[in-house]
Amino acid sequence: MQLSHDELLKVYRTMRTIRRFEERVMDEMGTGDIPGSTHLYAGQEASAVGVCFQLQDGDYISSTHRGHGHSIAKGVDIDGMMAELFGRASGTCGGKGGSQHIADLRKGMLGANGIVAAGAPITCGAALSMKLLGSRQVAVAFAGDGAMNEGVMSESFNLAKIWNLPIVFVIEDNGFGEATANALVSAGSFTRRAESYDIPSIEVDGTDVFAVYGAAGEAIERARAGGGPTMLHVHVPRYYGHYSGDPDTYRTPEEKKAMRQERDCLVNFRRRMNEVSLLEEAELDAVDTEVEAAIDQAVSAARAAPFPPLSALTSDVYVKYL
């Protein structure tokens, strides 16, 4: 599972980009210039990056309401994403989708989704098309722990297994469905639920990008080789509240401080690189500087971009079939 020097730098750069993108979005939400609300992915970067770095350009993913990290990890342009959040015409969806509908089919990103678990059946559809075409592509459905209590998730597991689809379900478990602790509302084990459908499952530490990368590689190779679905149960921290306006009073200040100190995938990555002498601190610091400049540029470009014209109101509403 050895990554090259350049690949390691790219892994760090992508995780750092997600982190700074989300921190900057949180700051910009305070200005009132980003309409609606946002659900931030900060703390969970190793999950998206570890999975997506095992994917090929032609593979597909679906996301959740917490979709910025998945989009960046799959290669969606941060300038287009930031413009989308600001509601500008240069956004990935023309400024009409906003945070919960980030999508870029050119990058294999089928879309974020405001409906819990709704990405899973969409991804089953993509995986079915891949199987029928014999393309050896793979589809990944990201979902949160709350999705495991939705009926459509069970239906998607069932479809994926009976049709032996090339799909990986990635359950990012941050311990809370909105403000409710998962332990209070979820019976039994997520991995045993998947295994009840004869779907192999793997528990993963979502603060260790290498652990996620290894587990995702196993699951994706199984899917690509015709071995059917796998579920990854990835345990991740969530640094901010459920959404940008959430006061997050259901977790104590001590809990949140310990989470940031002890469960930071970026800190863990830097420590690992120092221990094995694969990357120099100066290289990682240079990446931090470059990422900061890129995020500044994305915000400046978004603020300068025009809003969609009134004529765009009725475009992209219906699909035109030839």
Tab-separated table of C-alpha atoms in Angstrom:
chain	number	residue	atom	x	y	z
A	1	MET	CA	0.000	0.000	0.000
A	2	GLN	CA	3.036	2.242	-0.429
A	3	LEU	CA	2.204	5.607	-1.979
A	4	SER	CA	4.788	7.601	-3.872
A	5	HIS	CA	6.188	10.892	-2.619
A	6	ASP	CA	3.958	12.878	-4.999
A	7	GLU	CA	0.895	10.803	-4.094
A	8	LEU	CA	1.467	11.415	-0.383
A	9	LEU	CA	1.692	15.144	-1.012
A	10	LYS	CA	-1.514	14.990	-3.038
A	11	VAL	CA	-3.291	13.132	-0.223
A	12	TYR	CA	-2.247	15.822	2.253
A	13	ARG	CA	-3.073	18.645	-0.148
A	14	THR	CA	-6.574	17.302	-0.718
A	15	MET	CA	-7.287	16.829	2.985
A	16	ARG	CA	-5.915	20.295	3.747
A	17	THR	CA	-7.998	21.800	0.930
A	18	ILE	CA	-11.170	20.264	2.346
A	19	ARG	CA	-10.355	21.516	5.837
A	20	ARG	CA	-9.598	25.096	4.762
A	21	PHE	CA	-12.542	25.176	2.352
A	22	GLU	CA	-14.893	24.271	5.189
A	23	GLU	CA	-13.309	26.619	7.718
A	24	ARG	CA	-13.529	29.470	5.217
A	25	VAL	CA	-17.140	28.635	4.385
A	26	MET	CA	-17.936	28.813	8.102
A	27	ASP	CA	-16.341	32.267	8.241
A	28	GLU	CA	-18.163	33.459	5.121
A	29	MET	CA	-21.501	32.229	6.466
A	30	GLY	CA	-21.083	34.857	9.172
A	31	THR	CA	-21.093	37.628	6.553
A	32	GLY	CA	-24.545	36.687	5.288
A	33	ASP	CA	-23.321	36.475	1.697
A	34	ILE	CA	-23.863	32.713	1.391
A	35	PRO	CA	-27.598	31.986	1.239
A	36	GLY	CA	-29.197	29.114	3.107
A	37	SER	CA	-27.228	26.864	5.408
A	38	THR	CA	-24.213	24.600	5.042
A	39	HIS	CA	-23.280	21.254	6.588
A	40	LEU	CA	-19.534	21.160	7.049
A	41	TYR	CA	-17.262	18.151	6.570
A	42	ALA	CA	-14.324	19.355	8.710
A	43	GLY	CA	-12.815	16.481	10.698
A	44	GLN	CA	-13.927	13.797	8.264
A	45	GLU	CA	-11.399	14.510	5.480
A	46	ALA	CA	-9.546	11.186	5.680
A	47	SER	CA	-12.712	9.269	4.820
A	48	ALA	CA	-13.438	11.041	1.524
A	49	VAL	CA	-9.783	11.186	0.498
A	50	GLY	CA	-8.950	7.608	1.469
A	51	VAL	CA	-11.891	6.305	-0.563
A	52	CYS	CA	-11.679	8.587	-3.578
A	53	PHE	CA	-7.943	8.070	-4.035
A	54	GLN	CA	-8.737	4.432	-4.840
A	55	LEU	CA	-11.194	5.437	-7.559
A	56	GLN	CA	-10.586	5.993	-11.248
A	57	ASP	CA	-11.782	9.009	-13.225
A	58	GLY	CA	-14.687	7.044	-14.717
A	59	ASP	CA	-16.025	5.869	-11.358
A	60	TYR	CA	-18.989	7.574	-9.693
A	61	ILE	CA	-19.866	8.742	-6.209
A	62	SER	CA	-22.988	10.102	-4.571
A	63	SER	CA	-22.921	12.278	-1.494
A	64	THR	CA	-25.007	13.607	1.366
A	65	HIS	CA	-26.050	17.031	2.660
A	66	ARG	CA	-22.443	17.139	3.990
A	67	GLY	CA	-21.018	16.926	0.482
A	68	HIS	CA	-18.189	19.447	0.049
A	69	GLY	CA	-15.462	17.026	1.127
A	70	HIS	CA	-16.587	14.238	-1.174
A	71	SER	CA	-16.746	16.669	-4.086
A	72	ILE	CA	-13.227	17.996	-3.532
A	73	ALA	CA	-11.830	14.486	-3.062
A	74	LYS	CA	-13.402	13.432	-6.383
A	75	GLY	CA	-11.775	16.368	-8.160
A	76	VAL	CA	-14.562	18.932	-8.410
A	77	ASP	CA	-13.150	22.428	-8.935
A	78	ILE	CA	-13.120	24.500	-5.738
A	79	ASP	CA	-13.685	27.750	-7.635
A	80	GLY	CA	-16.894	26.355	-9.096
A	81	MET	CA	-17.937	24.974	-5.718
A	82	MET	CA	-17.366	28.242	-3.885
A	83	ALA	CA	-19.248	30.148	-6.578
A	84	GLU	CA	-22.118	27.691	-6.200
A	85	LEU	CA	-22.281	28.363	-2.471
A	86	PHE	CA	-22.391	32.100	-3.163
A	87	GLY	CA	-25.212	31.520	-5.673
A	88	ARG	CA	-23.235	32.767	-8.671
A	89	ALA	CA	-23.648	31.837	-12.327
A	90	SER	CA	-20.120	30.364	-12.464
A	91	GLY	CA	-21.040	27.748	-9.860
A	92	THR	CA	-21.009	24.039	-10.624
A	93	CYS	CA	-24.814	24.090	-10.898
A	94	GLY	CA	-25.104	27.631	-12.231
A	95	GLY	CA	-25.634	29.033	-8.754
A	96	LYS	CA	-29.048	27.411	-8.441
A	97	GLY	CA	-28.245	24.358	-6.335
A	98	GLY	CA	-26.226	25.656	-3.421
A	99	SER	CA	-24.427	23.612	-0.812
A	100	GLN	CA	-26.767	20.638	-0.643
A	101	HIS	CA	-26.835	20.117	-4.409
A	102	ILE	CA	-23.172	20.313	-5.397
A	103	ALA	CA	-22.743	18.063	-8.434
A	104	ASP	CA	-20.388	17.615	-11.363
A	105	LEU	CA	-21.125	14.653	-13.613
A	106	ARG	CA	-17.923	15.310	-15.568
A	107	LYS	CA	-16.000	14.363	-12.442
A	108	GLY	CA	-18.231	11.429	-11.563
A	109	MET	CA	-19.899	13.351	-8.744
A	110	LEU	CA	-23.598	12.473	-8.959
A	111	GLY	CA	-24.556	15.071	-6.406
A	112	ALA	CA	-24.990	16.004	-2.795
A	113	ASN	CA	-28.485	15.379	-1.484
A	114	GLY	CA	-30.573	17.028	1.213
A	115	ILE	CA	-32.638	13.864	1.734
A	116	VAL	CA	-31.036	11.413	4.162
A	117	ALA	CA	-29.987	8.165	2.423
A	118	ALA	CA	-31.291	9.355	-0.965
A	119	GLY	CA	-27.901	8.937	-2.614
A	120	ALA	CA	-27.864	5.171	-2.059
A	121	PRO	CA	-30.601	4.178	-4.582
A	122	ILE	CA	-29.230	6.707	-7.099
A	123	THR	CA	-25.845	5.046	-6.829
A	124	CYS	CA	-27.416	1.608	-7.200
A	125	GLY	CA	-28.818	2.847	-10.508
A	126	ALA	CA	-25.382	4.023	-11.633
A	127	ALA	CA	-23.848	0.713	-10.557
A	128	LEU	CA	-26.515	-1.244	-12.454
A	129	SER	CA	-25.745	0.672	-15.637
A	130	MET	CA	-22.042	-0.084	-15.178
A	131	LYS	CA	-22.751	-3.780	-14.743
A	132	LEU	CA	-25.017	-3.949	-17.804
A	133	LEU	CA	-22.422	-2.109	-19.892
A	134	GLY	CA	-19.616	-4.345	-18.617
A	135	SER	CA	-17.516	-1.237	-18.038
A	136	ARG	CA	-15.692	-2.347	-14.839
A	137	GLN	CA	-16.556	1.022	-13.310
A	138	VAL	CA	-17.410	1.270	-9.618
A	139	ALA	CA	-19.939	3.421	-7.758
A	140	VAL	CA	-19.565	4.640	-4.164
A	141	ALA	CA	-22.497	5.786	-2.022
A	142	PHE	CA	-21.441	7.984	0.891
A	143	ALA	CA	-23.972	8.205	3.724
A	144	GLY	CA	-24.078	9.228	7.367
A	145	ASP	CA	-24.984	7.108	10.364
A	146	GLY	CA	-28.533	8.494	10.287
A	147	ALA	CA	-29.006	6.948	6.856
A	148	MET	CA	-28.760	3.479	8.380
A	149	ASN	CA	-32.168	3.999	10.014
A	150	GLU	CA	-33.885	4.894	6.731
A	151	GLY	CA	-35.824	2.225	4.875
A	152	VAL	CA	-34.329	3.165	1.520
A	153	MET	CA	-30.873	2.205	2.832
A	154	SER	CA	-32.046	-1.330	3.530
A	155	GLU	CA	-33.707	-1.440	0.120
A	156	SER	CA	-30.446	-0.330	-1.479
A	157	PHE	CA	-28.495	-3.038	0.356
A	158	ASN	CA	-31.001	-5.579	-0.887
A	159	LEU	CA	-30.849	-4.389	-4.505
A	160	ALA	CA	-27.071	-4.221	-4.458
A	161	LYS	CA	-26.804	-7.801	-3.261
A	162	ILE	CA	-29.462	-9.499	-5.364
A	163	TRP	CA	-28.111	-7.794	-8.503
A	164	ASN	CA	-24.478	-8.176	-7.379
A	165	LEU	CA	-23.761	-4.534	-8.148
A	166	PRO	CA	-20.268	-2.960	-8.295
A	167	ILE	CA	-20.969	-0.611	-5.398
A	168	VAL	CA	-19.388	0.369	-2.089
A	169	PHE	CA	-21.501	1.850	0.693
A	170	VAL	CA	-19.423	4.184	2.898
A	171	ILE	CA	-21.193	4.932	6.182
A	172	GLU	CA	-19.518	7.914	7.827
A	173	ASP	CA	-20.466	7.597	11.487
A	174	ASN	CA	-19.794	10.809	13.413
A	175	GLY	CA	-21.908	9.685	16.349
A	176	PHE	CA	-24.800	12.106	15.909
A	177	GLY	CA	-27.868	12.365	13.705
A	178	GLU	CA	-28.343	16.138	13.881
A	179	ALA	CA	-28.329	16.658	17.669
A	180	THR	CA	-29.253	13.140	18.753
A	181	ALA	CA	-26.575	10.674	19.791
A	182	ASN	CA	-26.544	7.673	17.492
A	183	ALA	CA	-26.386	5.341	20.489
A	184	LEU	CA	-29.885	6.497	21.513
A	185	VAL	CA	-31.587	5.735	18.210
A	186	SER	CA	-29.683	2.936	16.451
A	187	ALA	CA	-30.172	-0.649	17.576
A	188	GLY	CA	-27.565	-3.321	17.026
A	189	SER	CA	-24.501	-3.107	14.815
A	190	PHE	CA	-24.242	-1.424	11.420
A	191	THR	CA	-21.778	-4.032	10.206
A	192	ARG	CA	-24.111	-6.878	11.209
A	193	ARG	CA	-26.968	-5.153	9.383
A	194	ALA	CA	-24.941	-5.218	6.164
A	195	GLU	CA	-23.812	-8.771	6.800
A	196	SER	CA	-27.456	-9.836	7.199
A	197	TYR	CA	-27.702	-9.135	3.458
A	198	ASP	CA	-24.498	-11.154	2.907
A	199	ILE	CA	-22.654	-7.912	2.196
A	200	PRO	CA	-19.091	-7.909	3.573
A	201	SER	CA	-18.383	-5.031	5.942
A	202	ILE	CA	-15.227	-3.409	7.283
A	203	GLU	CA	-14.865	-1.178	10.369
A	204	VAL	CA	-12.423	1.682	9.790
A	205	ASP	CA	-10.815	4.461	11.842
A	206	GLY	CA	-11.757	7.538	9.828
A	207	THR	CA	-8.929	9.634	11.266
A	208	ASP	CA	-6.347	7.362	9.606
A	209	VAL	CA	-6.294	8.032	5.862
A	210	PHE	CA	-4.106	4.992	5.268
A	211	ALA	CA	-6.558	2.676	7.031
A	212	VAL	CA	-9.407	4.089	4.947
A	213	TYR	CA	-7.327	3.836	1.762
A	214	GLY	CA	-6.549	0.176	2.455
A	215	ALA	CA	-10.116	-0.810	3.289
A	216	ALA	CA	-11.486	1.118	0.308
A	217	GLY	CA	-8.952	-0.539	-1.981
A	218	GLU	CA	-10.147	-3.982	-0.911
A	219	ALA	CA	-13.816	-3.074	-1.350
A	220	ILE	CA	-13.356	-1.306	-4.689
A	221	GLU	CA	-11.262	-4.108	-6.137
A	222	ARG	CA	-13.928	-6.611	-5.105
A	223	ALA	CA	-16.595	-4.525	-6.853
A	224	ARG	CA	-14.488	-4.010	-9.982
A	225	ALA	CA	-13.785	-7.729	-10.245
A	226	GLY	CA	-17.487	-8.618	-10.110
A	227	GLY	CA	-17.552	-9.559	-6.427
A	228	GLY	CA	-20.485	-7.292	-5.589
A	229	PRO	CA	-21.111	-4.765	-2.820
A	230	THR	CA	-19.191	-3.960	0.363
A	231	MET	CA	-19.994	-1.653	3.260
A	232	LEU	CA	-17.338	0.419	5.016
A	233	HIS	CA	-18.308	1.633	8.494
A	234	VAL	CA	-16.006	4.638	8.952
A	235	HIS	CA	-15.812	6.256	12.399
A	236	VAL	CA	-15.187	9.990	12.027
A	237	PRO	CA	-15.305	13.142	14.174
A	238	ARG	CA	-17.486	16.114	13.219
A	239	TYR	CA	-15.798	19.353	14.226
A	240	TYR	CA	-18.722	21.731	13.757
A	241	GLY	CA	-22.391	21.451	14.606
A	242	HIS	CA	-24.799	19.614	12.369
A	243	TYR	CA	-25.212	22.722	10.202
A	244	SER	CA	-23.812	26.248	10.121
A	245	GLY	CA	-26.397	27.641	12.553
A	246	ASP	CA	-26.227	24.779	15.060
A	247	PRO	CA	-25.012	26.002	18.491
A	248	ASP	CA	-23.785	22.457	19.191
A	249	THR	CA	-24.767	22.526	22.859
A	250	TYR	CA	-25.355	18.765	23.004
A	251	ARG	CA	-21.591	18.161	23.175
A	252	THR	CA	-19.536	19.542	26.038
A	253	PRO	CA	-16.655	21.953	25.409
A	254	GLU	CA	-14.343	19.292	26.833
A	255	GLU	CA	-15.618	16.704	24.339
A	256	LYS	CA	-15.088	19.040	21.406
A	257	LYS	CA	-11.631	20.102	22.552
A	258	ALA	CA	-10.513	16.498	23.031
A	259	MET	CA	-11.919	15.549	19.622
A	260	ARG	CA	-9.849	18.200	17.865
A	261	GLN	CA	-6.727	17.384	19.861
A	262	GLU	CA	-6.880	13.609	19.609
A	263	ARG	CA	-8.808	12.874	16.393
A	264	ASP	CA	-7.379	15.117	13.691
A	265	CYS	CA	-6.523	13.293	10.469
A	266	LEU	CA	-4.196	16.089	9.359
A	267	VAL	CA	-2.194	15.983	12.586
A	268	ASN	CA	-2.112	12.185	12.399
A	269	PHE	CA	-0.844	12.335	8.819
A	270	ARG	CA	1.915	14.804	9.675
A	271	ARG	CA	2.968	12.680	12.664
A	272	ARG	CA	3.074	9.553	10.512
A	273	MET	CA	5.155	11.253	7.832
A	274	ASN	CA	7.597	12.498	10.460
A	275	GLU	CA	7.920	9.039	12.016
A	276	VAL	CA	8.774	7.345	8.722
A	277	SER	CA	10.670	10.326	7.227
A	278	LEU	CA	8.718	10.309	3.954
A	279	LEU	CA	7.803	14.007	3.773
A	280	GLU	CA	9.564	17.031	5.182
A	281	GLU	CA	7.732	19.487	7.418
A	282	ALA	CA	8.740	22.271	5.035
A	283	GLU	CA	6.973	20.486	2.160
A	284	LEU	CA	3.776	20.201	4.155
A	285	ASP	CA	4.003	23.819	5.286
A	286	ALA	CA	4.381	24.859	1.644
A	287	VAL	CA	1.208	22.942	0.791
A	288	ASP	CA	-0.625	24.783	3.585
A	289	THR	CA	0.441	28.113	2.104
A	290	GLU	CA	-0.591	27.125	-1.422
A	291	VAL	CA	-3.971	25.857	-0.246
A	292	GLU	CA	-4.630	29.081	1.667
A	293	ALA	CA	-3.954	31.098	-1.474
A	294	ALA	CA	-6.218	28.838	-3.546
A	295	ILE	CA	-9.102	29.235	-1.089
A	296	ASP	CA	-8.619	33.018	-1.014
A	297	GLN	CA	-8.746	33.021	-4.813
A	298	ALA	CA	-11.912	30.901	-4.849
A	299	VAL	CA	-13.699	33.300	-2.497
A	300	SER	CA	-12.545	36.389	-4.425
A	301	ALA	CA	-13.638	34.875	-7.732
A	302	ALA	CA	-17.006	33.879	-6.282
A	303	ARG	CA	-17.685	37.373	-4.949
A	304	ALA	CA	-16.768	38.910	-8.320
A	305	ALA	CA	-18.896	36.517	-10.380
A	306	PRO	CA	-22.370	37.547	-11.610
A	307	PHE	CA	-25.600	36.136	-10.284
A	308	PRO	CA	-27.610	33.921	-12.652
A	309	PRO	CA	-29.835	35.875	-15.056
A	310	LEU	CA	-33.590	35.757	-14.650
A	311	SER	CA	-33.780	33.647	-17.816
A	312	ALA	CA	-31.943	30.834	-15.980
A	313	LEU	CA	-34.952	30.344	-13.729
A	314	THR	CA	-36.640	27.944	-16.158
A	315	SER	CA	-33.535	26.284	-17.570
A	316	ASP	CA	-32.407	22.829	-16.351
A	317	VAL	CA	-35.888	22.112	-15.051
A	318	TYR	CA	-36.884	19.451	-17.564
A	319	VAL	CA	-34.714	16.984	-19.459
A	320	LYS	CA	-35.095	17.206	-23.209
A	321	TYR	CA	-35.097	13.782	-24.822
A	322	LEU	CA	-34.347	13.484	-28.520
